Short mmCIF file of C-alpha atoms in Angstrom, two decimals:
data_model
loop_
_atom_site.label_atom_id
_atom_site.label_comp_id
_atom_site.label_asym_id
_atom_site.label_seq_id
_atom_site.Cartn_x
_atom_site.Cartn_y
_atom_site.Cartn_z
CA UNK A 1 -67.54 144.11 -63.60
CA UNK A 2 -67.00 142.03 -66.52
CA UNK A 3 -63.52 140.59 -67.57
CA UNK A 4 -62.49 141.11 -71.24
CA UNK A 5 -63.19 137.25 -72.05
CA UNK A 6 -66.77 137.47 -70.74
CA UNK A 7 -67.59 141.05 -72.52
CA UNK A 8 -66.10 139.28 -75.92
CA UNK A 9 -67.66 136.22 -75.27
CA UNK A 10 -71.20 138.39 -74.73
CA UNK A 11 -70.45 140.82 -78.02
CA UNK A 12 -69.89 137.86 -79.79
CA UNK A 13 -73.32 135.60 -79.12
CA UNK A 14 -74.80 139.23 -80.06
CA UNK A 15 -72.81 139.32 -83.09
CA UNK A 16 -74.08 135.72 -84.05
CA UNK A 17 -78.00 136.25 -82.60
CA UNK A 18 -78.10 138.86 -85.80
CA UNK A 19 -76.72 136.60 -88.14
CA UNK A 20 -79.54 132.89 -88.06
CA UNK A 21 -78.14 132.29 -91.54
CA UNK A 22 -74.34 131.43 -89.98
CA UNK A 23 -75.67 130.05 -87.13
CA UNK A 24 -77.68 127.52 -89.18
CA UNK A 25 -74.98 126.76 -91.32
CA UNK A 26 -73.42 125.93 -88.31
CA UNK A 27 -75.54 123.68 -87.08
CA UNK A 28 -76.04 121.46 -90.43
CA UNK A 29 -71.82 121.35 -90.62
CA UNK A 30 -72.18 119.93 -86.99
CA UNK A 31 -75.08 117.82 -87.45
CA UNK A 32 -73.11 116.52 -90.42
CA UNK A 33 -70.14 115.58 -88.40
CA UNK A 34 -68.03 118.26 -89.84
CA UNK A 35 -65.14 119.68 -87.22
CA UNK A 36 -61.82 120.38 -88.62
CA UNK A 37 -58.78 119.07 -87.38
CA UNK A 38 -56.10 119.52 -84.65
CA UNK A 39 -53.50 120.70 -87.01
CA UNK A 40 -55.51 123.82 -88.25
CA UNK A 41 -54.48 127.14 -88.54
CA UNK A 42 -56.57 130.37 -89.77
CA UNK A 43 -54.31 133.13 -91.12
CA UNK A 44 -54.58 135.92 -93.38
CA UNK A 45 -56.61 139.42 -93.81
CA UNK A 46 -60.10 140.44 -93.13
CA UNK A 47 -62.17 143.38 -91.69
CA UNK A 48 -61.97 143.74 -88.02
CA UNK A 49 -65.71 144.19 -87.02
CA UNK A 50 -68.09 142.92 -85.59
CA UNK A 51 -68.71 140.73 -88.65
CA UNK A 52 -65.52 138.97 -88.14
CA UNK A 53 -66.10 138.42 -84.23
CA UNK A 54 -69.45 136.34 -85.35
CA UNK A 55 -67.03 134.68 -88.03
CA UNK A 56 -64.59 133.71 -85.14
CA UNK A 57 -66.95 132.33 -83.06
CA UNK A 58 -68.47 130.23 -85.77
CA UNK A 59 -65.27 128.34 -86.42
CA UNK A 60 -64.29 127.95 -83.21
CA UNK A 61 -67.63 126.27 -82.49
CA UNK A 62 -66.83 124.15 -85.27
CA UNK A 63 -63.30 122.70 -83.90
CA UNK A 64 -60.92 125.69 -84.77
CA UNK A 65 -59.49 127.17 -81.62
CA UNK A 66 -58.96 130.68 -81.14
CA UNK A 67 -55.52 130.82 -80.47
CA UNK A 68 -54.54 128.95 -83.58
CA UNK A 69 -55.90 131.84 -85.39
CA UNK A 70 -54.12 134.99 -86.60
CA UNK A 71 -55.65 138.11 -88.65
CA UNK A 72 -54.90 141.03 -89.72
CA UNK A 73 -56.67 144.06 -90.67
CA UNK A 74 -56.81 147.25 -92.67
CA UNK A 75 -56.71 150.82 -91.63
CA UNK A 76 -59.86 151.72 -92.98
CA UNK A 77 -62.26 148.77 -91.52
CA UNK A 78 -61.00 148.00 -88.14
CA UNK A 79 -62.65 148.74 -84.77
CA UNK A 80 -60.45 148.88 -82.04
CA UNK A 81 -63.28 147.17 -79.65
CA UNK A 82 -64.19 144.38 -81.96
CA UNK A 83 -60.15 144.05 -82.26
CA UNK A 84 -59.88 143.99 -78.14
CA UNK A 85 -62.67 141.48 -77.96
CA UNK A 86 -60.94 139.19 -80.65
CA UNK A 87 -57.85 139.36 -78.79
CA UNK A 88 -59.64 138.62 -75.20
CA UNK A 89 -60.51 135.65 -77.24
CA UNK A 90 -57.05 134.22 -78.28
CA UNK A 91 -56.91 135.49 -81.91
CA UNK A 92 -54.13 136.95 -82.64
CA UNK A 93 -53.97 140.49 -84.11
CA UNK A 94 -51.83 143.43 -84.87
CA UNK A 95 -50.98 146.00 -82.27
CA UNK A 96 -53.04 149.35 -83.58
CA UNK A 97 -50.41 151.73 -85.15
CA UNK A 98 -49.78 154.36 -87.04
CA UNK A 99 -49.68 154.24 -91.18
CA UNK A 100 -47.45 156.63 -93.52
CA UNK A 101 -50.38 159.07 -95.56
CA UNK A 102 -47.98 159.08 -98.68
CA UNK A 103 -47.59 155.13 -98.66
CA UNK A 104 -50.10 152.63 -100.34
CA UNK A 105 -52.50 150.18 -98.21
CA UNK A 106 -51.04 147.46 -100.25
CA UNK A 107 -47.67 148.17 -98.84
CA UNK A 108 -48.83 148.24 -95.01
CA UNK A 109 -51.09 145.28 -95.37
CA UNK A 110 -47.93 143.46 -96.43
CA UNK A 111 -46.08 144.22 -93.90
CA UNK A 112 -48.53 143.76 -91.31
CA UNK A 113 -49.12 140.26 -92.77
CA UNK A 114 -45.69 139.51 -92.71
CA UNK A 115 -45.10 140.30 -88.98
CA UNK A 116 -47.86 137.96 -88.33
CA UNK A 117 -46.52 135.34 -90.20
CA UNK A 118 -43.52 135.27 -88.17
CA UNK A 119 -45.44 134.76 -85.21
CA UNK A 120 -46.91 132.26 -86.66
CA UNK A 121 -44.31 130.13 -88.06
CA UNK A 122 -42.44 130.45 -84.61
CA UNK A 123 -45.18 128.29 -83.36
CA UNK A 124 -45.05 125.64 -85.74
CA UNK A 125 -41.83 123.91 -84.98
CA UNK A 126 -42.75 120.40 -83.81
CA UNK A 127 -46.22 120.34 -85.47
CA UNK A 128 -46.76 116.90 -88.16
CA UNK A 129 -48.31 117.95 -91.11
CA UNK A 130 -49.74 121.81 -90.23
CA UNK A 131 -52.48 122.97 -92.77
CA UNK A 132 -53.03 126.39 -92.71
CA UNK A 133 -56.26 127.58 -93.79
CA UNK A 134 -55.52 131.51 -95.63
CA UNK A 135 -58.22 133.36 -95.85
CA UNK A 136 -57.77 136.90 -97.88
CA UNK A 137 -59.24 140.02 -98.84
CA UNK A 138 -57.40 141.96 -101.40
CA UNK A 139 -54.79 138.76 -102.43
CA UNK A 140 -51.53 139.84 -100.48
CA UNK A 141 -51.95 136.90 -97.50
CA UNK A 142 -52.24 134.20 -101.06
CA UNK A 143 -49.58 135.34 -103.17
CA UNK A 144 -47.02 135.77 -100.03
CA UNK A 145 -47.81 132.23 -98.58
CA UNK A 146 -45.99 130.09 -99.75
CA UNK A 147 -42.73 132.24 -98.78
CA UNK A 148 -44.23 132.88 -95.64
CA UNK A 149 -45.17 129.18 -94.49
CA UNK A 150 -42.64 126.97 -96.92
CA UNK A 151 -43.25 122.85 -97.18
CA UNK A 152 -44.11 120.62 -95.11
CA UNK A 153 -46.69 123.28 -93.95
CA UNK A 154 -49.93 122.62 -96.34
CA UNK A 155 -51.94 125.51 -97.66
CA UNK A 156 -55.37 125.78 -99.03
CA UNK A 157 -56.94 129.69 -99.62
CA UNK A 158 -60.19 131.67 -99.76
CA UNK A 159 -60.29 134.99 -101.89
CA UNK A 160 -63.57 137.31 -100.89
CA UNK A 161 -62.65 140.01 -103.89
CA UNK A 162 -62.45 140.05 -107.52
CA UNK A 163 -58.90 142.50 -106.54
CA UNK A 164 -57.16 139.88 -104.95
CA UNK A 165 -57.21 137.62 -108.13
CA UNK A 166 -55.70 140.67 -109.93
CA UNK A 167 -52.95 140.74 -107.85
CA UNK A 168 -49.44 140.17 -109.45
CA UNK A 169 -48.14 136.54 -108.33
CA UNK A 170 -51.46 135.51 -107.86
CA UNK A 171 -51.04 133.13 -111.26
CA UNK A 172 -47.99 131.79 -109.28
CA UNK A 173 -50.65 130.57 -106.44
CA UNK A 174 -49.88 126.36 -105.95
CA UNK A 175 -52.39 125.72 -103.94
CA UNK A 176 -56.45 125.66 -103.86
CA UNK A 177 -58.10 128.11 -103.59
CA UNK A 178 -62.48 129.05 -102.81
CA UNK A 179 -63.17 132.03 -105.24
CA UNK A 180 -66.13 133.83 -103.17
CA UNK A 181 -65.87 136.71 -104.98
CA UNK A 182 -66.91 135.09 -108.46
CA UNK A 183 -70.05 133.17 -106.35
CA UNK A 184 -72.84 133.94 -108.05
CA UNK A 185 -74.67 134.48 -104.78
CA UNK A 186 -72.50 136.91 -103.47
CA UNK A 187 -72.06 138.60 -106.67
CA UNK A 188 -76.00 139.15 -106.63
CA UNK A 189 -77.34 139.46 -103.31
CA UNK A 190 -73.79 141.83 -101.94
CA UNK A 191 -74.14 144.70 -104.26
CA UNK A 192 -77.22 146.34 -103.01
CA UNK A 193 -76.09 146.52 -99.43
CA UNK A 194 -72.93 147.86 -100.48
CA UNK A 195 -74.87 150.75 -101.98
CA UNK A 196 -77.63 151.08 -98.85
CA UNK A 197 -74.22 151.73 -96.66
CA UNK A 198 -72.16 153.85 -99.22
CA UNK A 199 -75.79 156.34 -99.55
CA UNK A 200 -76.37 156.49 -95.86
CA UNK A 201 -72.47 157.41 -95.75
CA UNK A 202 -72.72 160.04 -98.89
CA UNK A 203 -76.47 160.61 -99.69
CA UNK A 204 -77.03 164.19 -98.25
CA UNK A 205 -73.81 165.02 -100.30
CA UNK A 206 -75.64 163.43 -103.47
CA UNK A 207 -78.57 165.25 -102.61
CA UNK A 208 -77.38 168.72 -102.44
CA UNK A 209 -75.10 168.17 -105.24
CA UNK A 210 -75.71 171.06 -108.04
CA UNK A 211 -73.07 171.35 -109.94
CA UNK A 212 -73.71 169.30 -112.88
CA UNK A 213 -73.67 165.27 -113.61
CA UNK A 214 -72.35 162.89 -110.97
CA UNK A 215 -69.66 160.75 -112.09
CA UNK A 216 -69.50 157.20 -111.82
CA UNK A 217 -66.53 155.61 -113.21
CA UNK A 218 -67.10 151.64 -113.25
CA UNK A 219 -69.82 149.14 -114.32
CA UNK A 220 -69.43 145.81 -113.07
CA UNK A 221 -71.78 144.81 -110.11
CA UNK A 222 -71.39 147.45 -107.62
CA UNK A 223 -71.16 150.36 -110.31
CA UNK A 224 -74.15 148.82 -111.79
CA UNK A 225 -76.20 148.49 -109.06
CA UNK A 226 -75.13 152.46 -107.77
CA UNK A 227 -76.64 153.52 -110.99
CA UNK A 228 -79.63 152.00 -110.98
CA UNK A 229 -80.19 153.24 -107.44
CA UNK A 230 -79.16 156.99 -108.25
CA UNK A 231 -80.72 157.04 -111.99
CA UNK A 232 -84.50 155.46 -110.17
CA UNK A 233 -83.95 158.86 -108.08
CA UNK A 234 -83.70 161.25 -110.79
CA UNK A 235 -79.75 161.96 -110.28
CA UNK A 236 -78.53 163.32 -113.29
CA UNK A 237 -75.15 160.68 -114.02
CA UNK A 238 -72.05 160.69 -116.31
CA UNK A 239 -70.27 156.93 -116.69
CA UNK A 240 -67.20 156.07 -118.06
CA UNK A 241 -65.78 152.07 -117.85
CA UNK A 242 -63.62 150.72 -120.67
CA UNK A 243 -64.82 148.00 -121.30
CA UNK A 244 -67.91 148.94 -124.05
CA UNK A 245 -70.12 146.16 -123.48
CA UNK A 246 -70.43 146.52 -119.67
CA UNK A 247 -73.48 149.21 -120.14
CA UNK A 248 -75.79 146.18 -122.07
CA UNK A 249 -78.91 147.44 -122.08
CA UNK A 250 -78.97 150.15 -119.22
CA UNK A 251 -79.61 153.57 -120.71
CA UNK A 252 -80.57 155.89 -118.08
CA UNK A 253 -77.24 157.48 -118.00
CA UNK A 254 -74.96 159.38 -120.58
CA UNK A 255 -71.91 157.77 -120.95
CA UNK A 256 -68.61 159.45 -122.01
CA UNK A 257 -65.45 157.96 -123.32
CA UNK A 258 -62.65 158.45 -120.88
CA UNK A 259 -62.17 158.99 -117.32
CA UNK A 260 -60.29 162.41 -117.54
CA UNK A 261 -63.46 163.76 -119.41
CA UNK A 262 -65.44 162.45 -116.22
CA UNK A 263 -63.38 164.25 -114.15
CA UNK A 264 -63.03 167.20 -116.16
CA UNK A 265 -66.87 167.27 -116.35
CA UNK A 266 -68.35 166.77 -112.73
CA UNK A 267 -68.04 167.95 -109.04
CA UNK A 268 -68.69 164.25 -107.49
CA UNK A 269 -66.92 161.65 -108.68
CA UNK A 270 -67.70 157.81 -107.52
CA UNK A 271 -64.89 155.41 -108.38
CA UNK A 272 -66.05 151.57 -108.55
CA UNK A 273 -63.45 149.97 -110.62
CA UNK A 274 -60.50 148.68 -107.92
CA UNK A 275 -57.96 150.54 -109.96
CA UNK A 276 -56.38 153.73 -110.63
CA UNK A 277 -58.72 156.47 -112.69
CA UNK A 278 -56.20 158.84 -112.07
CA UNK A 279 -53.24 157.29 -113.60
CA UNK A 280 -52.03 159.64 -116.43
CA UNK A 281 -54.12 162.36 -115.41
CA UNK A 282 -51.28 165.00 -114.65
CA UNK A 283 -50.55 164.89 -118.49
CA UNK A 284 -54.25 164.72 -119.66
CA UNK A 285 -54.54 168.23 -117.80
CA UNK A 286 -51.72 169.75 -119.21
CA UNK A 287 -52.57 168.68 -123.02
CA UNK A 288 -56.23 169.21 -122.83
CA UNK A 289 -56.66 171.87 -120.06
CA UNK A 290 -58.78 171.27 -117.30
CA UNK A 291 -62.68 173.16 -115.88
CA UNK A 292 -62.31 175.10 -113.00
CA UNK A 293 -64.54 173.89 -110.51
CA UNK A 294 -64.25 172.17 -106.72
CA UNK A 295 -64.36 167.80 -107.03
CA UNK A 296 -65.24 165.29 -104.31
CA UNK A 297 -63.81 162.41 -105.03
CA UNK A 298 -65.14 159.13 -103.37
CA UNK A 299 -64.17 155.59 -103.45
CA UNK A 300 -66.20 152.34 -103.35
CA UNK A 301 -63.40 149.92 -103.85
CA UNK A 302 -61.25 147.68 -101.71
CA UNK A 303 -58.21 149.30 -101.04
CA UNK A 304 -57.34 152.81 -101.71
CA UNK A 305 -56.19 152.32 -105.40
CA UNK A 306 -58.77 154.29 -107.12
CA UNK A 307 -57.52 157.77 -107.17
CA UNK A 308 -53.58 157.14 -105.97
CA UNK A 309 -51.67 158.87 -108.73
CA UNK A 310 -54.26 162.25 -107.80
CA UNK A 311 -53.80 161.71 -104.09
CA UNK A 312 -49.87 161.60 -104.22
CA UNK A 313 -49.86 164.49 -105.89
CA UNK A 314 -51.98 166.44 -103.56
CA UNK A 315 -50.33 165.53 -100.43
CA UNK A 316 -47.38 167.56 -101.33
CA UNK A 317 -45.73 168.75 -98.67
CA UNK A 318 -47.46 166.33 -96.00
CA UNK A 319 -46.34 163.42 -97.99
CA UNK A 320 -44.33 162.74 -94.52
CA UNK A 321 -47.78 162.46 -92.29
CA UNK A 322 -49.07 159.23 -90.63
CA UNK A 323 -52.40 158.86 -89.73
CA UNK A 324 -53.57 156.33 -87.10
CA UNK A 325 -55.10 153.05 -87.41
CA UNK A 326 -59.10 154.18 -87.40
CA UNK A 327 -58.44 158.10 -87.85
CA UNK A 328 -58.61 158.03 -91.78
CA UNK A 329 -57.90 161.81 -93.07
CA UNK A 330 -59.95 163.36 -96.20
CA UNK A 331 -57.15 164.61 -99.12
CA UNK A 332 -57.50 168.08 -99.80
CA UNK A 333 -55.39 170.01 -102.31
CA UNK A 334 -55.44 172.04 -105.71
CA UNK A 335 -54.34 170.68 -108.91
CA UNK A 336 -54.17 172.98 -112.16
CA UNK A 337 -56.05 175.99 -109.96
CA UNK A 338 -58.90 173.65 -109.20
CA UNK A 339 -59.80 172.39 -105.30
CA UNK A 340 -59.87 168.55 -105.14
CA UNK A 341 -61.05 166.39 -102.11
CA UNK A 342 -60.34 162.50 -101.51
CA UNK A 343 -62.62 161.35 -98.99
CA UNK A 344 -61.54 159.12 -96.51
CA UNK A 345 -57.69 158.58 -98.39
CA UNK A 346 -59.48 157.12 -100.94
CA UNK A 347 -60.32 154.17 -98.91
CA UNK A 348 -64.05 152.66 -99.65
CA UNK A 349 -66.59 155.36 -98.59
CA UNK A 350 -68.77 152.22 -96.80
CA UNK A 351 -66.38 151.51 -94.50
CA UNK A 352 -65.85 154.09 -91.27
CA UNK A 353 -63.76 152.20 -88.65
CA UNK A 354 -67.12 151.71 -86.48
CA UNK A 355 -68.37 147.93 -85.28
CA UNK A 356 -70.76 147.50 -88.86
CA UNK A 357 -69.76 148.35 -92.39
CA UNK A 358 -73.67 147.21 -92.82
CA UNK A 359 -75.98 145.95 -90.75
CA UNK A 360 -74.77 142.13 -89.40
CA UNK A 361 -78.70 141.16 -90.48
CA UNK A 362 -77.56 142.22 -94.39
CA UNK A 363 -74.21 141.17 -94.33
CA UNK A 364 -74.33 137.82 -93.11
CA UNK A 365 -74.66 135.99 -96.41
CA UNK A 366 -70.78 137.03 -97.13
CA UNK A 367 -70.15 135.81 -93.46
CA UNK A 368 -71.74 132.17 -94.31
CA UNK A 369 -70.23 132.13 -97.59
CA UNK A 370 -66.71 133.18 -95.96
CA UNK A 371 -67.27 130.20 -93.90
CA UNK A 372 -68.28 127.83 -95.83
CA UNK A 373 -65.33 128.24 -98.36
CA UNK A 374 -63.18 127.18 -95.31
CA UNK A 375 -65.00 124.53 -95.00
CA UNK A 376 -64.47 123.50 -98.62
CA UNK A 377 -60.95 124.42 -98.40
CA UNK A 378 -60.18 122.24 -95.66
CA UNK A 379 -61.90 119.68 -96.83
CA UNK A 380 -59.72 120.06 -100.72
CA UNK A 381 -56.64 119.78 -98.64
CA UNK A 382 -55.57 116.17 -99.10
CA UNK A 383 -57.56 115.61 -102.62
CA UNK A 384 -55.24 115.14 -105.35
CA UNK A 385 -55.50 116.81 -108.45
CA UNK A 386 -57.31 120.06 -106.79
CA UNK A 387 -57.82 123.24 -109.46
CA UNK A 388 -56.02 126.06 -107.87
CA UNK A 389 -59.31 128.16 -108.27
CA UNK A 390 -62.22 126.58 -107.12
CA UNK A 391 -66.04 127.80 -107.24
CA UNK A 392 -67.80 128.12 -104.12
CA UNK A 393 -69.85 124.62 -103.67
CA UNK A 394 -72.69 125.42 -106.24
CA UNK A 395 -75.10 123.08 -103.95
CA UNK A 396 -74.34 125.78 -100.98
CA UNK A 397 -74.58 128.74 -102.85
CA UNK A 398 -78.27 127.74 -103.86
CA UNK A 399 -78.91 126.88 -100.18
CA UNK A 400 -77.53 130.40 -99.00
CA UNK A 401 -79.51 132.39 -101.72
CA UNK A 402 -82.81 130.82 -100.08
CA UNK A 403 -81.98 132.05 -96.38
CA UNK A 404 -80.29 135.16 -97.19
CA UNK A 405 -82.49 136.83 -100.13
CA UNK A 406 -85.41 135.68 -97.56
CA UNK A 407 -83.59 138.18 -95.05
CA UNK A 408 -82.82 141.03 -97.24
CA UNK A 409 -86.60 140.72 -98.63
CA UNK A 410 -88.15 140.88 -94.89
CA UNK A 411 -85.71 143.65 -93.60
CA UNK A 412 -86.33 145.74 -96.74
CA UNK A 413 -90.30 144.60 -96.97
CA UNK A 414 -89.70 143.27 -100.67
CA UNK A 415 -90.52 140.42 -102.53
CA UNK A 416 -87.26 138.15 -103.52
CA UNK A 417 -84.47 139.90 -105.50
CA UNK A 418 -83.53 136.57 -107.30
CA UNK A 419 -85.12 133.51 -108.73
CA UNK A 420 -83.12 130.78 -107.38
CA UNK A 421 -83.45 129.21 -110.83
CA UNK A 422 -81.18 131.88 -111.98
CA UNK A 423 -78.75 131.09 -108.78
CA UNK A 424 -78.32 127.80 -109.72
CA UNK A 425 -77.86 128.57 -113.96
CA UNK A 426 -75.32 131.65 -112.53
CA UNK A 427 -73.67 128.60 -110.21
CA UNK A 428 -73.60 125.74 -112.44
CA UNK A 429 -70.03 123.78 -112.20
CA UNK A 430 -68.14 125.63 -115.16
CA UNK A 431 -64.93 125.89 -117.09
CA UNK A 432 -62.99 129.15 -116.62
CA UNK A 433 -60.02 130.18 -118.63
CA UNK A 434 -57.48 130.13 -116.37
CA UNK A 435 -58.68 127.34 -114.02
CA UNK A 436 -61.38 124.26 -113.41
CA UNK A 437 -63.70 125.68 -111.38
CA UNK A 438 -65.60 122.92 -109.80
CA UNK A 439 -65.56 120.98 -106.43
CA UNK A 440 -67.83 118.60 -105.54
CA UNK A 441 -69.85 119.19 -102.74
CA UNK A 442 -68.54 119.38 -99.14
CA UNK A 443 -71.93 118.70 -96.85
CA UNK A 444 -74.28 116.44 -97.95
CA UNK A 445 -76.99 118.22 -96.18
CA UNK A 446 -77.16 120.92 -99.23
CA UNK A 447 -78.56 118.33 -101.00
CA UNK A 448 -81.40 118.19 -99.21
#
């Protein structure tokens, strides 16, 4: 019979076999002499699957030792074996429990965060110098940080979603930080396996949907991409995002000019924007009356912002339940004589607490880019005069596009999604508004 360390140490060499693109980066970070140092420490927020065990095990292979790491998770993307083999391990993780219905995922993931942080702290006393290396998904492990882990402990950060640099405080943020959400490479190779996992999740629900247009509120990369994929099917769509120059030159769908006429309008409603399409809404219905007719409502956005003003008032009278950690509940409820459903709590639809959000083969590019920020992080930690936002290394993000587009094409049977000339024009060094993003290169094997 196995022991726990030898069935996590096997799940996680199968994790990494189905994932060449990390283990190659791997190997060029060794080969360049690249192992970080003794004083390390991973903390912060991230999905945990199977993804994460390959993740893990890449940066422990690369100096960082499991027990001086400490994640947390979210409700809606952790599974409980990929969480037992990460603690057989050493990492540490949060004790599976169970999370008020009427509260917000922010909330929890704060306070799960927070617990950890403890832990952690408790076990710096006597360390010279710590660094500890945040990585985040949603921005609550960056903007709490500093409060959490005060000077002399140093801090460098890596943000995987556009959401976490919306996050209040995050302009308050005094330290550097990898934006891999902005990369061009993840913002153009990520999108269409988002959608692959959302339509194997929703697609017979698409299919037999009849009663009129389907709803898609948001057009930035992964509303854009869900409507070319629906529209190329013949799915009849209604779109609504505020900002009126997001549609360009797509024209395949009808468009309409707020998100309570969306609503109002359709049966299946897909929410892409990372913020609340429902805020307001109990007044809309009351002023300007509202169709009878039964509405899915669906989510493909971090968190569970999308639809929270709807959802709190639906729960109603089981605004007391808790759900457990895995066991997400659909909202179901009638508003202004009309049934309404909230799949999943409104978390994101392509996430369903088993080992994959998508298949390891697909998602590994945001795996290598995940760890190659760290990398970049670590290595930003005692340059002066850092920008507290940083671009992924525009040198690796050419380098990934090559291996992973040449993945997606051969598991899909395509021909490349991307030039890489346009890769390299979308990941040229650049000015931002609100920060320098540039960093020179951190392995000189990119170059090559």
């Amino acid at each position: 019979m196995l022991t726990p360390q030898l069935a996590a140490a096997q799940a996680q060499q199968a994790a990494l076999a189905r994932m060449p693109v990390v283990v190659e980066l791997v190997a060029h970070l060794q080969s360049d002499g690249f192992k970080f140092g003794r004083n390390v420490r991973l903390f912060g927020t991230q999905h945990l699957l199977a993804q994460t065990l390959g993740l893990c095990g890449a940066l422990n292979a690369l100096g960082l030792s499991y027990d001086r790491m400490a994640l947390t998770g979210k409700a809606y993307s952790t599974h409980r074996e990929s969480v037992g083999h990460l603690r057989a391990l050493g990492v540490r993780t949060p004790i599976a429990r169970s999370y008020p219905l009427a509260s917000s995922q922010a909330e929890e993931q704060v306070r799960d965060l927070a617990s950890a942080a403890a832990e952690v702290r408790g076990t710096l006393a006597g360390e010279v110098s710590p660094l500890l290396l945040v990585i985040d998904d949603g921005g609550h492990a960056l903007t709490h940080a500093r409060s959490w882990f005060p000077a002399p402990c140093r801090i460098v950060g890596v943000e995987q979603t556009a959401s976490g640099f919306r996050q209040p405080g995050i302009a308050a943020v005094d330290f550097p930080t990898v934006d891999v959400a902005a990369s061009a490479v993840k913002r153009h190779c990520e999108p269409a396996i988002v959608i692959d996992a959302v339509l194997q999740r929703t697609g017979s629900l698409i299919d037999m949907w009849q009663g009129g247009p389907v709803g898609v509120v948001g057009l930035g990369y992964i509303g854009m991409a869900l409507c070319r994929r629906l529209a190329a099917a013949g799915v009849p769509l209604l779109v609504f995002d505020e900002r009126a120059d997001s549609f360009g030159t797509f024209t395949a769908v009808e468009r309409t000019g707020s998100a309570f006429e969306l609503i109002d309008r359709c049966g299946l409603i897909l929410g892409c924007t990372g913020s609340d399409i429902t805020r307001g809404f109990e007044t809309d219905a009351r002023e300007r009356g509202l169709s009878s007719r039964s509405r899915t409502l669906i989510s493909l956005s971090s968190g569970d912002s999308e639809f929270f003003t709807l959802r709190s008032m639906l729960l109603g009278a089981h605004a007391d339940s808790t759900y457990a950690e895995g066991d997400i509940p659909d909202i179901a409820g009638s508003f202004a004589s009309s049934p309404f459903v909230i799949r999943r709590n409104g978390f994101p639809i392509n996430f369903d607490n088993s080992a994959e959000s998508a298949p390891l083969e697909q998602i590994q590019g945001t795996i290598a880019a995940l760890l190659a920020a760290l990398c970049q992080a670590w290595s930003m930690a005692d340059q002066p005069h850092q920008a507290r936002r940083t671009m992924l290394d525009p040198p690796f993000q050419q380098w990934l596009f090559e291996r992973w587009d040449a993945h997606l094409a051969a598991s899909e049977g395509r021909g490349s999604r991307l030039s890489r000339a346009l890769i390299e024009r979308l990941s040229e060094p650049r000015s931002d508004p609100q920060s320098t993003q540039h960093c020179s290169s951190f392995g000189s094997w990119t170059k090559a």
